[in-house]
Amino acid sequence: MTEIATDVAANPELGRWIGVAGGRVQVRMGKVELGQGISTAQAQLAADALGLPLDRIVMVAPHTRLGPDQGLTSGSRSVFQSSPALAHVGGVVRALAGPTTPVAEYVARIADLDPALDLTRHEPLPAGPATAVGRSEPRLDLPDKVLGRPRFLADLRPEGLLHGRVLRPPSVGAALRAVPDGWKAPGVTLVRDGSFLGVVGEREADVDRGLEQLARDVAWFEQDLLPDDDDLAPWLRSGTHDEIPVLDETGAPSAPGDGVLESSYSRPFLVHASIAPSAGLALWDDDGVHVWSHSQGIHSLRDAITDALGRHPATVEVEHVENAGCYGHNAADDAAFDAVLLARAVPGRPVLLRWTRADELTWGPLASAMTATVRASLSDGRISGWHYEVWSQGHTARPGYSGSPGLLAGAQLAEASPLPPSTDPPLRGGGGTTRNAVPGYDVGPRFVAGHRKTDSPLRTSAMRALGAYLNVFAIESFLDELAEAADADPVRFRLDHLSDPRAAHVVSEAARLAEWEEPLADDTGRGLGYARYKDRGAYCAVVADVEAGSDVRVRRLVVVADLGLVVNPDGARNQLEGGAIQATSWTIRERVRFDRRRLLSGDWERYPVLRFSEAPDVVVHLVPSHAPSVGAGEAAQGPTAAAIANAVHRALGVRVRDLPLTADAVVRAIQESD
């Protein structure tokens, strides 16, 4: 018997995966469309697996009751997980239904298959020749978006719709002190449970005005709980930590000394900064609770809602609907639970809940600040020992983590579900704090360890690449420092320490395409960054051309990636380009600011992101490969940050080790080097 794909073994019924309607095969997946184009790639995989033309495939949105549970859509694993699952499903269908021409007859035979059929009890046929996979097929989701058709969760208008808003506390850790007796506002109904406050009404204008009035009228108890945001590295290294041992090889350098270099690097807290705030829609009636959400994990969200409210899982179902894209764990789950709590107060009426922009930027889960110290010994121009330690908060606070529902409003209810300290994915799943903390080079004996801070008032969770962004930035910046100490070219120095031919190829190819040795204008530098995501995913090298005058401006990025077999080349290039541009914004612009009580980055003026006019030219090259497919969405972030920082150093001769690389950061680095 052929080895059964993990997701098929967990979801063995045929009807969980496919059905037939209108002469086309409907394909259900557990991986959700977040704007990354995954539904198009899955349609291509399904077409080849089933032996059908692509136009006979219809992708159906994930649904907890109707579709398979494939866990989270995260970690650049969607193609990696979907490919073997669809190959098994399609192979069984072809074995039982027998592809024929005309195609309509074959589709009719698929329709006759028993939806309860156990896929694990049938041997799938081997895959046939690929006709859809490997082609740059047009994105299935783009026509509606380009033409402005209603497609997003915030566009839904079911019969009897009510609108809702939730009043967030004014600061971290604040508790509700008082609501005026008999509080009223025109056109809205007040919803209260403990410190959770919201308003519901027929008209959005009424609920917006009602929310503003409620914010003026209620009183809160507040405390100064936050650290100094100008001194995050010492704060991250202080307090209590869970230790994360990774490697401890005899001979790693234990302290600075002759022939041993050491440097420290850091990044601040970041936010997801989705283009539109999060939303949720819920209906609470006698049949149960139906939730529409743009969550990355609808099954874990369902379980968290049932846990928080003490309901049976069979009484809650969650259906995925796209909204503004996310890059990890944003506020989508929290907004869905807010909608459920408001809908509970008005049974039988669907409630559309939308967060405000300020809520999105200050109450959604943050990406943790991080700091790392790296030490290495050099012998005859080669690295002969390596010591790396990184400090961070956890990178996971998704629904259900640490045995808690993990929903923001749940911690405010009268029967509260407190939010435990953020945790990390297990090392076997790529880790969080220590993701990509092991260098991909031959560096001699290694010591690698992480320290996860557990005593923080700030909620942090997954953001694109998790700890890999800072870890790759630190390691690759330090590689350039070591190359300089060895009086070696940074590209040559890396190649001399790379034994993996696929790694060496992307580095050398990026240097070639970027014309590494060509001269540049004054105040302009060219830098390189490389990593293999999670040490087992995509290989990616980035070369950045940066102009460092009164400000840091990234002019060009050359991205070379080896993703294994590419399902949709255009989609893969878009993912790499988008990741590189987002990383550029993180690297030179983004930083959450706060005082000792509240987050201050509540609008685009106080949380600036890269503008279209500032976006660099991006050239993406995909290395041809027949190795197993891996994801592209998180491969470029760390290498891009390092390439930009290394380019700044080559332009100005000063090393900036603390992100973001703003003009002020450059000036501080110059002053510290004098």
PDB file of N, CA and C in Angstrom, residues 616-647:
ATOM      1  N   PRO A 616      11.568  49.259  -3.799  1.00  0.00           N
ATOM      2  CA  PRO A 616      12.683  49.016  -4.713  1.00  0.00           C
ATOM      3  C   PRO A 616      12.245  48.234  -5.943  1.00  0.00           C
ATOM      4  N   ASP A 617      13.059  48.300  -6.983  1.00  0.00           N
ATOM      5  CA  ASP A 617      12.894  47.367  -8.095  1.00  0.00           C
ATOM      6  C   ASP A 617      13.303  45.986  -7.591  1.00  0.00           C
ATOM      7  N   VAL A 618      12.516  44.983  -7.930  1.00  0.00           N
ATOM      8  CA  VAL A 618      12.801  43.628  -7.465  1.00  0.00           C
ATOM      9  C   VAL A 618      12.893  42.703  -8.671  1.00  0.00           C
ATOM     10  N   VAL A 619      14.012  41.994  -8.763  1.00  0.00           N
ATOM     11  CA  VAL A 619      14.233  40.995  -9.796  1.00  0.00           C
ATOM     12  C   VAL A 619      14.251  39.637  -9.112  1.00  0.00           C
ATOM     13  N   VAL A 620      13.384  38.720  -9.554  1.00  0.00           N
ATOM     14  CA  VAL A 620      13.291  37.390  -8.944  1.00  0.00           C
ATOM     15  C   VAL A 620      13.666  36.336  -9.969  1.00  0.00           C
ATOM     16  N   HIS A 621      14.579  35.458  -9.567  1.00  0.00           N
ATOM     17  CA  HIS A 621      14.984  34.332 -10.418  1.00  0.00           C
ATOM     18  C   HIS A 621      14.734  33.043  -9.658  1.00  0.00           C
ATOM     19  N   LEU A 622      14.020  32.108 -10.300  1.00  0.00           N
ATOM     20  CA  LEU A 622      13.746  30.809  -9.714  1.00  0.00           C
ATOM     21  C   LEU A 622      14.687  29.773 -10.311  1.00  0.00           C
ATOM     22  N   VAL A 623      15.360  29.032  -9.442  1.00  0.00           N
ATOM     23  CA  VAL A 623      16.286  27.999  -9.895  1.00  0.00           C
ATOM     24  C   VAL A 623      15.482  26.772 -10.330  1.00  0.00           C
ATOM     25  N   PRO A 624      15.642  26.292 -11.554  1.00  0.00           N
ATOM     26  CA  PRO A 624      14.923  25.070 -11.980  1.00  0.00           C
ATOM     27  C   PRO A 624      15.292  23.890 -11.080  1.00  0.00           C
ATOM     28  N   SER A 625      14.284  23.152 -10.646  1.00  0.00           N
ATOM     29  CA  SER A 625      14.537  22.040  -9.735  1.00  0.00           C
ATOM     30  C   SER A 625      13.379  21.053  -9.794  1.00  0.00           C
ATOM     31  N   HIS A 626      13.693  19.791  -9.594  1.00  0.00           N
ATOM     32  CA  HIS A 626      12.668  18.758  -9.493  1.00  0.00           C
ATOM     33  C   HIS A 626      12.612  18.180  -8.089  1.00  0.00           C
ATOM     34  N   ALA A 627      13.280  18.826  -7.139  1.00  0.00           N
ATOM     35  CA  ALA A 627      13.198  18.407  -5.739  1.00  0.00           C
ATOM     36  C   ALA A 627      11.779  18.665  -5.234  1.00  0.00           C
ATOM     37  N   PRO A 628      11.380  18.069  -4.102  1.00  0.00           N
ATOM     38  CA  PRO A 628      10.034  18.319  -3.573  1.00  0.00           C
ATOM     39  C   PRO A 628       9.758  19.811  -3.370  1.00  0.00           C
ATOM     40  N   SER A 629       8.504  20.198  -3.607  1.00  0.00           N
ATOM     41  CA  SER A 629       8.114  21.606  -3.496  1.00  0.00           C
ATOM     42  C   SER A 629       8.185  22.088  -2.050  1.00  0.00           C
ATOM     43  N   VAL A 630       8.679  23.305  -1.878  1.00  0.00           N
ATOM     44  CA  VAL A 630       8.632  23.975  -0.577  1.00  0.00           C
ATOM     45  C   VAL A 630       8.078  25.381  -0.798  1.00  0.00           C
ATOM     46  N   GLY A 631       7.705  26.040   0.281  1.00  0.00           N
ATOM     47  CA  GLY A 631       7.031  27.326   0.169  1.00  0.00           C
ATOM     48  C   GLY A 631       7.967  28.487  -0.096  1.00  0.00           C
ATOM     49  N   ALA A 632       7.385  29.568  -0.614  1.00  0.00           N
ATOM     50  CA  ALA A 632       8.154  30.762  -0.966  1.00  0.00           C
ATOM     51  C   ALA A 632       7.859  31.946  -0.068  1.00  0.00           C
ATOM     52  N   GLY A 633       6.729  31.928   0.651  1.00  0.00           N
ATOM     53  CA  GLY A 633       6.240  33.138   1.296  1.00  0.00           C
ATOM     54  C   GLY A 633       7.116  33.707   2.382  1.00  0.00           C
ATOM     55  N   GLU A 634       7.954  32.876   3.031  1.00  0.00           N
ATOM     56  CA  GLU A 634       8.750  33.365   4.152  1.00  0.00           C
ATOM     57  C   GLU A 634      10.249  33.205   3.922  1.00  0.00           C
ATOM     58  N   ALA A 635      10.644  32.932   2.696  1.00  0.00           N
ATOM     59  CA  ALA A 635      12.049  32.654   2.423  1.00  0.00           C
ATOM     60  C   ALA A 635      12.911  33.901   2.329  1.00  0.00           C
ATOM     61  N   ALA A 636      12.342  35.031   1.879  1.00  0.00           N
ATOM     62  CA  ALA A 636      13.161  36.202   1.540  1.00  0.00           C
ATOM     63  C   ALA A 636      13.327  37.195   2.679  1.00  0.00           C
ATOM     64  N   GLN A 637      12.571  37.065   3.767  1.00  0.00           N
ATOM     65  CA  GLN A 637      12.564  38.119   4.775  1.00  0.00           C
ATOM     66  C   GLN A 637      13.929  38.339   5.425  1.00  0.00           C
ATOM     67  N   GLY A 638      14.501  37.285   6.002  1.00  0.00           N
ATOM     68  CA  GLY A 638      15.794  37.435   6.662  1.00  0.00           C
ATOM     69  C   GLY A 638      16.907  37.829   5.714  1.00  0.00           C
ATOM     70  N   PRO A 639      17.060  37.126   4.568  1.00  0.00           N
ATOM     71  CA  PRO A 639      18.102  37.522   3.630  1.00  0.00           C
ATOM     72  C   PRO A 639      17.983  38.966   3.150  1.00  0.00           C
ATOM     73  N   THR A 640      16.755  39.467   2.986  1.00  0.00           N
ATOM     74  CA  THR A 640      16.587  40.853   2.547  1.00  0.00           C
ATOM     75  C   THR A 640      17.102  41.820   3.601  1.00  0.00           C
ATOM     76  N   ALA A 641      16.742  41.594   4.870  1.00  0.00           N
ATOM     77  CA  ALA A 641      17.213  42.476   5.944  1.00  0.00           C
ATOM     78  C   ALA A 641      18.729  42.504   5.999  1.00  0.00           C
ATOM     79  N   ALA A 642      19.355  41.322   5.914  1.00  0.00           N
ATOM     80  CA  ALA A 642      20.811  41.264   5.983  1.00  0.00           C
ATOM     81  C   ALA A 642      21.454  41.932   4.777  1.00  0.00           C
ATOM     82  N   ALA A 643      20.885  41.698   3.590  1.00  0.00           N
ATOM     83  CA  ALA A 643      21.452  42.305   2.388  1.00  0.00           C
ATOM     84  C   ALA A 643      21.424  43.822   2.477  1.00  0.00           C
ATOM     85  N   ILE A 644      20.317  44.375   2.983  1.00  0.00           N
ATOM     86  CA  ILE A 644      20.212  45.834   3.121  1.00  0.00           C
ATOM     87  C   ILE A 644      21.227  46.343   4.136  1.00  0.00           C
ATOM     88  N   ALA A 645      21.324  45.696   5.288  1.00  0.00           N
ATOM     89  CA  ALA A 645      22.268  46.143   6.318  1.00  0.00           C
ATOM     90  C   ALA A 645      23.705  46.055   5.819  1.00  0.00           C
ATOM     91  N   ASN A 646      24.023  44.969   5.115  1.00  0.00           N
ATOM     92  CA  ASN A 646      25.379  44.831   4.588  1.00  0.00           C
ATOM     93  C   ASN A 646      25.669  45.865   3.513  1.00  0.00           C
ATOM     94  N   ALA A 647      24.650  46.218   2.737  1.00  0.00           N
ATOM     95  CA  ALA A 647      24.826  47.264   1.728  1.00  0.00           C
ATOM     96  C   ALA A 647      25.056  48.624   2.379  1.00  0.00           C
TER      97      ALA A 647
END
